[in-house]
Coordinates of C-alpha atoms in Angstrom, one line a residue:
X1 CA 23.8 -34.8 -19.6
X2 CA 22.9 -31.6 -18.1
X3 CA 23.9 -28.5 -20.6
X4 CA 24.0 -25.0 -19.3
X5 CA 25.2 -21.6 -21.8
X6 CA 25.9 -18.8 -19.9
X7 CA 26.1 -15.2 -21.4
X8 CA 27.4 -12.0 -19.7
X9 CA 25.9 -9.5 -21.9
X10 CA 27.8 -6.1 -21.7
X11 CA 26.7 -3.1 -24.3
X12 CA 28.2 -4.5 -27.8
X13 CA 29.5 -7.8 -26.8
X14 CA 28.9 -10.7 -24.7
X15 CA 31.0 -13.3 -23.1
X16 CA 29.5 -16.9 -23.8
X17 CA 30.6 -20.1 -21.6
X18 CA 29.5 -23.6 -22.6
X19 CA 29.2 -25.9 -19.5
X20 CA 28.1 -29.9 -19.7
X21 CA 27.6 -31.4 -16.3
X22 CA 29.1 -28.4 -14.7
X23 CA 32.4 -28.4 -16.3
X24 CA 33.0 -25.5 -18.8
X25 CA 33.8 -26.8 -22.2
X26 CA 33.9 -23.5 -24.4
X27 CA 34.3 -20.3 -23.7
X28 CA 34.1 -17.6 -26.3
X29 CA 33.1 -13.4 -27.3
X30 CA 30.3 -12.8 -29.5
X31 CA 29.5 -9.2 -31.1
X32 CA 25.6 -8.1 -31.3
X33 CA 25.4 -8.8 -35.0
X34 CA 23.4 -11.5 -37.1
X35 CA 26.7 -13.0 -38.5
X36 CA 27.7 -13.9 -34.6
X37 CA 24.6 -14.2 -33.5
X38 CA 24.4 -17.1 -36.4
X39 CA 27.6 -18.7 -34.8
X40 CA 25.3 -19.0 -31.2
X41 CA 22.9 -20.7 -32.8
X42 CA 25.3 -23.2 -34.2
X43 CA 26.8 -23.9 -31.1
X44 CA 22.5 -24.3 -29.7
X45 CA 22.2 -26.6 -32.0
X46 CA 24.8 -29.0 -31.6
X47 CA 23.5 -30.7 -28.6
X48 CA 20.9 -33.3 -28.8
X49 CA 18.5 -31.2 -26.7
X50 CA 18.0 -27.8 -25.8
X51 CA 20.6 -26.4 -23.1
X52 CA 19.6 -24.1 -19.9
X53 CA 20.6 -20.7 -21.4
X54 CA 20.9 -18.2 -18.4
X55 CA 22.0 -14.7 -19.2
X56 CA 21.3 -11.1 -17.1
X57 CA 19.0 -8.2 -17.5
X58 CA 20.8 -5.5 -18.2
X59 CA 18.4 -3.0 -20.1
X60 CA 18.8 -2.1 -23.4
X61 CA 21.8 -4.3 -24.0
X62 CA 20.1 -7.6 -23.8
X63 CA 17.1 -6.8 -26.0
X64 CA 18.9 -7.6 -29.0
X65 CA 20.0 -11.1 -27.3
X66 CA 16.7 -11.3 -26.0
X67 CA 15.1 -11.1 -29.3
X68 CA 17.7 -13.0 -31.3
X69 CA 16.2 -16.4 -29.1
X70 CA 13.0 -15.5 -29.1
X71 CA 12.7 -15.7 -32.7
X72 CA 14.0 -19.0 -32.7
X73 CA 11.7 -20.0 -29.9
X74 CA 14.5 -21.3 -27.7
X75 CA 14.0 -21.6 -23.3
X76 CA 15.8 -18.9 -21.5
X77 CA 16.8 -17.4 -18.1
X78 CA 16.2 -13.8 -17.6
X79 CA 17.8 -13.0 -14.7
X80 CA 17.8 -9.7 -12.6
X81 CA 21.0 -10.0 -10.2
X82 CA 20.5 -6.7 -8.7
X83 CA 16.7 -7.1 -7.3
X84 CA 18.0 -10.6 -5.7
X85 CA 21.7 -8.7 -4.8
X86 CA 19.0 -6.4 -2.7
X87 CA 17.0 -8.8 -1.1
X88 CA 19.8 -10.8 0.5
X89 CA 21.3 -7.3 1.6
X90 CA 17.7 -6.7 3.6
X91 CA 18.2 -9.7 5.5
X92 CA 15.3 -11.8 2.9
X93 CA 15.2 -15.7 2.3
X94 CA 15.6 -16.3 -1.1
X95 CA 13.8 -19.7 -1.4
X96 CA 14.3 -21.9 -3.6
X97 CA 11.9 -24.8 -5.5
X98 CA 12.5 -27.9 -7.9
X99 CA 9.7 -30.0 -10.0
X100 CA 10.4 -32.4 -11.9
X101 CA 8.2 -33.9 -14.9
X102 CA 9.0 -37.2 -16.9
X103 CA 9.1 -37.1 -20.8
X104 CA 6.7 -39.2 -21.8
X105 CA 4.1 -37.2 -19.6
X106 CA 5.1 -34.2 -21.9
X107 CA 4.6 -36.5 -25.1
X108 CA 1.4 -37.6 -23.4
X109 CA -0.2 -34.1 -22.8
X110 CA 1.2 -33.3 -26.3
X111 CA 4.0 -30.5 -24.7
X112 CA 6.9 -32.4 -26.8
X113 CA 7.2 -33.6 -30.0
X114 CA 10.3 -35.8 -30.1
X115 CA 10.4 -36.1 -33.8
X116 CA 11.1 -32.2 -34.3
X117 CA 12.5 -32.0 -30.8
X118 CA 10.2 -28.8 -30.3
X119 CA 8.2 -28.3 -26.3
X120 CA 5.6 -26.1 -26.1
X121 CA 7.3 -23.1 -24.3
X122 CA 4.4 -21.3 -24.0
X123 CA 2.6 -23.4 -22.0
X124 CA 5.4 -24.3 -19.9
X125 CA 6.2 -20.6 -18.8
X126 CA 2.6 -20.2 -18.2
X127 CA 2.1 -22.9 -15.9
X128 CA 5.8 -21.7 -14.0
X129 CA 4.2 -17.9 -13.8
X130 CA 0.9 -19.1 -12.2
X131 CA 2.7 -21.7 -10.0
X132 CA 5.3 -18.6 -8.8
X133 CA 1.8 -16.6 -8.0
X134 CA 0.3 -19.4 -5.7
X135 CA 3.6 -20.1 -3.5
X136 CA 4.4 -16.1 -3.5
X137 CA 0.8 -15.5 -2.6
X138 CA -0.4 -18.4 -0.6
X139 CA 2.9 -19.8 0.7
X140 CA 3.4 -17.8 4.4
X141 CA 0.7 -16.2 6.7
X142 CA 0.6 -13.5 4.1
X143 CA 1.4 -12.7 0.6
X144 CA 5.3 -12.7 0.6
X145 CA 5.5 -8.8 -1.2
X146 CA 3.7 -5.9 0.0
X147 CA 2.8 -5.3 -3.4
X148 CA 3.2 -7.0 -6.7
X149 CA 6.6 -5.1 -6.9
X150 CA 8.1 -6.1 -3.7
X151 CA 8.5 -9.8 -4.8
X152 CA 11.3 -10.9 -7.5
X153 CA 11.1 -14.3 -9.0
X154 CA 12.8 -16.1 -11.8
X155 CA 12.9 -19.5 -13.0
X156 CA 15.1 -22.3 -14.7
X157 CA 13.6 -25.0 -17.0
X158 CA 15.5 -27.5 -18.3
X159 CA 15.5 -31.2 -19.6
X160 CA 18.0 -33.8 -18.9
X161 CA 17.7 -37.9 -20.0
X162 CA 14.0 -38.6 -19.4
X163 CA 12.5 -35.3 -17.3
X164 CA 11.9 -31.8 -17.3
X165 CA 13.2 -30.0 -14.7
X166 CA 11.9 -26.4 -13.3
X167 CA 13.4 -24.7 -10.8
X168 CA 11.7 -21.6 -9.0
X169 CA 13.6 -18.7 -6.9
X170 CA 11.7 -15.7 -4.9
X171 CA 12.4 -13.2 -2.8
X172 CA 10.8 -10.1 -0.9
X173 CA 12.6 -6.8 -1.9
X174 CA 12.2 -4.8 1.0
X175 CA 13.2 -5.6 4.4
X176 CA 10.5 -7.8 6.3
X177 CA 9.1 -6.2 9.3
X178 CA 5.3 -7.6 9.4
X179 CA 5.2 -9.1 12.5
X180 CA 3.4 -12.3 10.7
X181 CA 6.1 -12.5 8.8
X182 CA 9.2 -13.1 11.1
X183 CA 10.1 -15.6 13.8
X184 CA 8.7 -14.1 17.2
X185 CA 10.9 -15.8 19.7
X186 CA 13.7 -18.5 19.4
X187 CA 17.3 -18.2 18.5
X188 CA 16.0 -16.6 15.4
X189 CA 13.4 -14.3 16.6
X190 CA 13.0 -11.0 14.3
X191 CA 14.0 -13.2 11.5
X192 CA 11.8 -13.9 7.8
X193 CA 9.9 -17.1 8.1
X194 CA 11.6 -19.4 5.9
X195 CA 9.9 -22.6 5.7
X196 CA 6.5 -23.0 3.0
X197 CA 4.2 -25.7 4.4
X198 CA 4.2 -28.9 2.8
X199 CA 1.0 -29.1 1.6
X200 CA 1.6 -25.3 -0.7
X201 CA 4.4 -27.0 -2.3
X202 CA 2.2 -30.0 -2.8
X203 CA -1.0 -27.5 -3.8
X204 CA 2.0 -26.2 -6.4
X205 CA 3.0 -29.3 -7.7
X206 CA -0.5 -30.4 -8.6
X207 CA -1.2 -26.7 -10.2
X208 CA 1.7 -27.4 -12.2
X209 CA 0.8 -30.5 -13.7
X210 CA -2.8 -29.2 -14.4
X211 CA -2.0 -26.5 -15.8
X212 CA 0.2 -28.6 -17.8
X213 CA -2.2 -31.4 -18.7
X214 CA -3.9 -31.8 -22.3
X215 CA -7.6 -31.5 -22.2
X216 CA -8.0 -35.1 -22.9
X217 CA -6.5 -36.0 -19.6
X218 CA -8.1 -33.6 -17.7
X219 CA -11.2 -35.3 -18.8
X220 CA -10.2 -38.7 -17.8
X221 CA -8.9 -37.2 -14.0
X222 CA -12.3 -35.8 -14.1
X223 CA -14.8 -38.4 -14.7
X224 CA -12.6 -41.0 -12.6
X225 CA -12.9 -38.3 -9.6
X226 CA -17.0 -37.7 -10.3
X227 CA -17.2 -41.6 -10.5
X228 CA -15.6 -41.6 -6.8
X229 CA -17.6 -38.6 -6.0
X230 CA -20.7 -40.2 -7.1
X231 CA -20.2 -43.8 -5.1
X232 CA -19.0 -41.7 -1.9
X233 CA -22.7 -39.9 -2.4
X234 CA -24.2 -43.1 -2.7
X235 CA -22.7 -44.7 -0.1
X236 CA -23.3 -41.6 2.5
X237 CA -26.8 -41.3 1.8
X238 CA -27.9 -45.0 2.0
X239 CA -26.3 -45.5 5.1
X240 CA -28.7 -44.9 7.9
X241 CA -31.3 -47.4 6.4
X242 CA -28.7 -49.9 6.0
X243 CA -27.5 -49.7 9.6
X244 CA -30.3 -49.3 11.2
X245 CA -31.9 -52.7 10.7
X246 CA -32.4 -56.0 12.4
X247 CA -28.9 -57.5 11.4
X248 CA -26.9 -54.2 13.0
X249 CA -28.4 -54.2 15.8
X250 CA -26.5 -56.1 18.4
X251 CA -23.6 -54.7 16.8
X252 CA -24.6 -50.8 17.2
X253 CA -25.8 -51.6 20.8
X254 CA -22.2 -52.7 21.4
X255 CA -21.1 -49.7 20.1
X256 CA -22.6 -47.8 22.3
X257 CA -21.8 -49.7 25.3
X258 CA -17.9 -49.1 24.5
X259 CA -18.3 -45.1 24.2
X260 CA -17.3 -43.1 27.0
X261 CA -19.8 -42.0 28.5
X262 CA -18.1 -39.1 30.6
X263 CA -17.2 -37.6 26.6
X264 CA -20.8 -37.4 25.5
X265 CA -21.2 -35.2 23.2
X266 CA -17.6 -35.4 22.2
X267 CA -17.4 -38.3 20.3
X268 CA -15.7 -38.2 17.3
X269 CA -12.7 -40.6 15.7
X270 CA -10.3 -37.3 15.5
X271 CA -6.7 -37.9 13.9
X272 CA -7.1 -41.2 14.7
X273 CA -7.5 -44.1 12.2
X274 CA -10.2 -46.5 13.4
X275 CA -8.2 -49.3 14.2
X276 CA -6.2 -47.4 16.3
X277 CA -5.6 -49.1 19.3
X278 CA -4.9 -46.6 22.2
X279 CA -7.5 -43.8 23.7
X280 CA -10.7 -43.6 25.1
X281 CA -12.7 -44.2 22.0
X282 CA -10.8 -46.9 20.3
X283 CA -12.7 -50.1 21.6
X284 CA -15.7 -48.2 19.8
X285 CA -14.0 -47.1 16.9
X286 CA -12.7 -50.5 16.2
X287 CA -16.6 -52.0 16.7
X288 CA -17.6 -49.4 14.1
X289 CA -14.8 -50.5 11.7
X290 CA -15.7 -54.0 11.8
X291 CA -19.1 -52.6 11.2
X292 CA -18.9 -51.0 8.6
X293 CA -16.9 -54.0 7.0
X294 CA -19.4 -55.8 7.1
X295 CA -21.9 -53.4 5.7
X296 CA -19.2 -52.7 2.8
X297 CA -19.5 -56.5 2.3
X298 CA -22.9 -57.2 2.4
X299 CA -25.6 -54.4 2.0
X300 CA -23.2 -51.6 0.5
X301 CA -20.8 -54.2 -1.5
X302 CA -21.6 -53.0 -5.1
X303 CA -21.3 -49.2 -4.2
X304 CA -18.1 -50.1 -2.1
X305 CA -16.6 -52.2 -4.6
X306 CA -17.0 -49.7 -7.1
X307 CA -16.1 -46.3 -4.5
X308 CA -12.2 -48.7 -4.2
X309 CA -11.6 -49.8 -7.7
X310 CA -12.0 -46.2 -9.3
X311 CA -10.2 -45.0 -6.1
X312 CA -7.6 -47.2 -7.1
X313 CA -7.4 -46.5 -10.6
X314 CA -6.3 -42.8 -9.4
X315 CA -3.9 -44.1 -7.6
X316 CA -2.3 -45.3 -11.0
X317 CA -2.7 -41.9 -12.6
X318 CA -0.5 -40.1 -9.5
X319 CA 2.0 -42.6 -10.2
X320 CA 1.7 -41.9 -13.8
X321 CA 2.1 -38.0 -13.2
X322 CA 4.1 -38.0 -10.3
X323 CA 6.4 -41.3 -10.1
X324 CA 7.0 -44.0 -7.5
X325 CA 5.4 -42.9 -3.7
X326 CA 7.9 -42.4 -1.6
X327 CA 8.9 -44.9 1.5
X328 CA 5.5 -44.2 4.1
X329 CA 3.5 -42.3 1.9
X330 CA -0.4 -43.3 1.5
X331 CA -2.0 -44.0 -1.4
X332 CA -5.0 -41.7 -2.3
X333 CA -7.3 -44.3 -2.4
X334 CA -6.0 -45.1 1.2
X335 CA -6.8 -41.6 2.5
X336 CA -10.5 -41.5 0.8
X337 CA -11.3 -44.7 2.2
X338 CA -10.7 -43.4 5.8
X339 CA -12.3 -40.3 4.9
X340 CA -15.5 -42.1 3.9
X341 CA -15.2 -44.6 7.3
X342 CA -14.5 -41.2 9.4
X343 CA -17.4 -39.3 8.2
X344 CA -20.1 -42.2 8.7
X345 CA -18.9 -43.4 12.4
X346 CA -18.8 -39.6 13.3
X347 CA -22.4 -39.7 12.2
X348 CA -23.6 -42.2 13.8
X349 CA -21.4 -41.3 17.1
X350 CA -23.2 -37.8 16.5
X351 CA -26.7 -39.6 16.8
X352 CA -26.3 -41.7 19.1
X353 CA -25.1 -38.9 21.5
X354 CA -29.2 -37.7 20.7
X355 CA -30.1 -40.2 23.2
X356 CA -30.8 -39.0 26.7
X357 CA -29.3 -40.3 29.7
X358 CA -32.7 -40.0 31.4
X359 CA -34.8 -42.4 29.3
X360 CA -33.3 -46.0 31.0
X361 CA -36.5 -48.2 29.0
X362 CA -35.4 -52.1 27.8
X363 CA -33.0 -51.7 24.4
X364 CA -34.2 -54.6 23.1
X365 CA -38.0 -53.6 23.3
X366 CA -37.1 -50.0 22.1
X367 CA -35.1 -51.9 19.5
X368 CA -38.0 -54.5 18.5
X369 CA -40.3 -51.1 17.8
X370 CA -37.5 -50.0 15.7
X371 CA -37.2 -53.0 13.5
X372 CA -41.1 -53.1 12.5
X373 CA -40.9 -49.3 11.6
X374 CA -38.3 -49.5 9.2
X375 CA -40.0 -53.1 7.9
X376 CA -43.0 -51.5 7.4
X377 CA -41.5 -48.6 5.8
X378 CA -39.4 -50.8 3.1
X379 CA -42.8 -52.8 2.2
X380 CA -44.0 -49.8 0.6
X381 CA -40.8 -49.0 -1.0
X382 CA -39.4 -51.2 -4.4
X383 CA -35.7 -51.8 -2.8
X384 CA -33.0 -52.8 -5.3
X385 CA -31.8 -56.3 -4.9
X386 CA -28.1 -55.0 -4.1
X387 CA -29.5 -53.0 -1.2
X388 CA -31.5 -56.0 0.6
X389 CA -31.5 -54.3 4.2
X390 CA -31.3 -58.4 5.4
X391 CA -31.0 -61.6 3.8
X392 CA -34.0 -63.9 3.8
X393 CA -33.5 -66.1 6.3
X394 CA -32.8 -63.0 8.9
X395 CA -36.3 -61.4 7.3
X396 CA -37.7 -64.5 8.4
X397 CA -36.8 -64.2 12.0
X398 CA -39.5 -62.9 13.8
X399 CA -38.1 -59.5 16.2
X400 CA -38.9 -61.8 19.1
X401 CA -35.8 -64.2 17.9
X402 CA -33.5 -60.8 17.8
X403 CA -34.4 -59.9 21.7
X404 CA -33.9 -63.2 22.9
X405 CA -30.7 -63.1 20.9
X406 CA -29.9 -59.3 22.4
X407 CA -31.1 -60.7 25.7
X408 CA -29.1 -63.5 26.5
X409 CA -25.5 -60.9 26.5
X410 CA -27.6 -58.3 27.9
X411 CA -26.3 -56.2 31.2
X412 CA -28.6 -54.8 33.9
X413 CA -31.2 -52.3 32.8
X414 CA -29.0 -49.7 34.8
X415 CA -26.1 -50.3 32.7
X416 CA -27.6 -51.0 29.0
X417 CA -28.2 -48.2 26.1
X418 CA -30.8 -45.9 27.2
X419 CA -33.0 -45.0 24.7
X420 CA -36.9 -43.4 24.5
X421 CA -39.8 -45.4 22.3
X422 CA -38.5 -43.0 19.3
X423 CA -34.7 -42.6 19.9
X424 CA -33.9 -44.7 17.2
X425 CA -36.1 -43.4 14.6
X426 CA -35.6 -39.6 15.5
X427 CA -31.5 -40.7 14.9
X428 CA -32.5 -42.2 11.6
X429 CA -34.5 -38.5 10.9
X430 CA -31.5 -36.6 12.1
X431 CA -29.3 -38.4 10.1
X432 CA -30.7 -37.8 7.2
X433 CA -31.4 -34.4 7.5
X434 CA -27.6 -34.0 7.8
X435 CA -26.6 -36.1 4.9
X436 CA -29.6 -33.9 3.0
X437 CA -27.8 -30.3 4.5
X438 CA -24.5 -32.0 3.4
X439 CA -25.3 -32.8 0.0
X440 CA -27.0 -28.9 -0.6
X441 CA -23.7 -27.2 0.9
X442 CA -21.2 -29.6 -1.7
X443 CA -23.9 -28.6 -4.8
X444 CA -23.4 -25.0 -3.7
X445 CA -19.6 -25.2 -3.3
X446 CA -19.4 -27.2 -6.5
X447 CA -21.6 -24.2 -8.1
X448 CA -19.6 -21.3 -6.6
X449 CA -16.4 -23.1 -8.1
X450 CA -17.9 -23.5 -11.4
X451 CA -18.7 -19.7 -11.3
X452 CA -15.0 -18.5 -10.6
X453 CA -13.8 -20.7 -13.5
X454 CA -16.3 -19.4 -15.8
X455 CA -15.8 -16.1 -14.7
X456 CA -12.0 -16.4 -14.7
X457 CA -12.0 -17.7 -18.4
X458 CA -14.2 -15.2 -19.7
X459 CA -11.5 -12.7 -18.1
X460 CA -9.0 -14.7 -20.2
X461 CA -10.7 -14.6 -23.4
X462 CA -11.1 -11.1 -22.9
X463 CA -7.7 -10.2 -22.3
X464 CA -6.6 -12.2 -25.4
X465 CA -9.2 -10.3 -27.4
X466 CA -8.2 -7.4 -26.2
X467 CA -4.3 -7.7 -27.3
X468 CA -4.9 -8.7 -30.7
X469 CA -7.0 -5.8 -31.5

């Protein structure tokens, strides 16, 4: 059952209505004393959990209302009717946001204590004042005031059977007339932009819950998302050696055959998934898929393997935090997975684009001259078993076997992959030079971001230093 208390607060009285499930149940006038004040908090406490209590701001006439709840640490509305009265008068949206949390997530992050039925308030209006900063700042093409006074806000939290509910209101004060701000043509031209993108609500929800989350959680989100991190890394960076061996090579050659040639230079996957069926790169995307499938199931398997199954057991944490998915909504492991798959066929469409039309030498000789380089080069090297670039009975086919193989489905010499004595080998440089530049610009992101936050806390404690001296 949803209960609300509603006070009009005038300068000695107030008015107090008691509504469950939106029907008003009790209406009565208190004075500004401790004795009636005493009778409020009787009527508090007689539900099983605490009620939305909404009342205005209206100066010095609330403060003793005000005060009366904080002291017993009970969840309020503080309401300003005239700055919102205001913005609807200027023409302004007021917009309008809902999140919802379940209850044994707060029991889980230790924000309830259903024994003494007490929520950690604090906390909670935190995490609503830094969530009302993001969408008010980051929510439209600019910040939504013109200042930090030209925005009002206020916010509703409240609990019903099993979840906490927040709601979130905003407005601009002034009247809009930033031309990034309202609609520039259209039946509604000259009016506010109304509409926050998806993913800043989104961005919102998962600052929410953050903010929200005990430290002991955060800590398992954390390591599960560096144990992703750190098999993506893998994967990426022992990729080139992998592909670029005697077993692939039929299978990049076909590749190559089925990439337009009239986008050179413009080959990437795009919005596309791989399997895709329709456009002008999907018989090669869908080559590299099956590719890469077969690299994740052979040379890669342990790094895959382990890349999905942490992948997966994030998935079951965003159910835990956030609930059931909704009808057509991807998993996260789902959208990593095709990030990974996107980012290596994009590199190997990137170098193979490195090959010039000009050089029109045999493939499978150019390709015979690869195969003993990287041999060579791994006979120096001590290989871990789970990385075996072939199996044994394909290390002990001579390259001969692999032409004659490559040769019998061969095309013309006019129409075949046209690569230079070192094409291959200056793709496998390239490559890794860009996995190398890659890996250096994510370490200095990841650096910068561990800056901010230190920074930022330090602010923090600083601040909280400051106001108890």
């Amino acid at each position: 059952m949803h209960y609300v208390i509603g006070i009009d607060v005038s300068k000695a009285t107030s008015q107090v209505a008691v509504a469950i499930d939106g029907k008003v149940t009790q209406h009565f006038k208190i004075t500004h004393d401790a004795l009636e004040f005493n009778q409020l908090n009787t009527i508090i406490m007689q539900f099983n959990k605490f009620p939305d209590i909404v009342f205005e701001a209206t100066g010095i006439y609330s403060r003793r209302l005000k005060s009366f709840l904080d002291w017993h640490n009970y969840p309020y509305t503080y309401l300003n009717p005239l700055a919102v009265l205001r913005s609807q008068e200027n023409g302004n949206n007021i917009h309008e946001l809902a999140f919802s949390i379940r209850g044994d997530w707060l029991v889980k992050n230790n924000l309830y204590d259903p024994e003494i039925r007490m929520i950690d308030q604090n906390k909670l209006k935190h995490a609503e004042q830094e969530v009302a900063k993001t969408l008010i700042n980051k929510g439209f093409n600019l910040p939504l005031g013109e200042d930090e006074n030209d925005v009002v806000w206020f916010g509703v939290i409240h609990q019903d059977t099993d979840h906490l509910n927040m709601h979130l209101w905003f407005a601009k004060k002034s009247q809009e007339t930033r031309s990034e701000m309202v609609k520039q043509e259209g039946k509604y031209k000259g009016q506010p932009i109304g509409v926050i993108p998806l993913e800043v609500i989104e961005q919102a929800k998962r600052q929410f819950r953050k903010q929200l989350m005990s430290s002991q959680e955060l800590r398992r989100h954390q390591e599960i998302l560096k144990g992703v991190g750190g098999f993506k890394k893998e994967i990426v960076e022992t990729a080139p050696e992998n592909l670029l061996n005697d077993r692939h090579a039929k299978a990049i050659k076909q590749i190559y055959d089925a990439l337009p040639q009239d986008m050179k230079g413009r080959w990437q996957v795009g919005n596309a998934h791989l399997t895709a069926g329709k456009g002008k790169m999907a018989k090669a995307n869908q080559l590299t898929n099956q590719l890469l499938d077969d690299l994740f199931d052979k040379e890669l398997k342990p790094e895959y393997e382990g890349f999905k199954s942490l992948a997966q057991e994030y998935d079951a944490i965003n159910i835990e935090d956030q609930g059931l998915m909704h009808k057509g909504q991807r998993k996260w492991s789902e959208n990593k997975e095709d990030e990974l798959r996107k980012r290596l066929a994009n590199q190997l469409y990137k170098h193979l684009a490195q090959i010039e039309d000009t050089s029109l030498n045999d493939i499978d000789q150019q390709m015979s001259e690869l195969l003993s380089h990287v041999k060579q080069k791994n006979k120096g090297n001590n290989v871990d078993k789970t990385k075996l670039i072939a199996s044994p009975q394909e290390k002990n086919l001579a390259p001969k076997s692999l032409i004659n193989t490559v040769n019998s489905n061969s095309k013309p010499v006019g129409e075949q992959m046209p690569v230079r004595g070192s094409s291959f080998n200056k793709i496998s440089r390239l490559w890794q030079q860009d996995i190398r530049a890659e890996t250096n610009a994510e370490l200095q992101f990841l650096r910068n971001q561990n800056k901010v936050e230190h920074e930022k806390a330090q602010e923090q404690y600083e601040s909280q230093v400051f106001r108890g001296l």
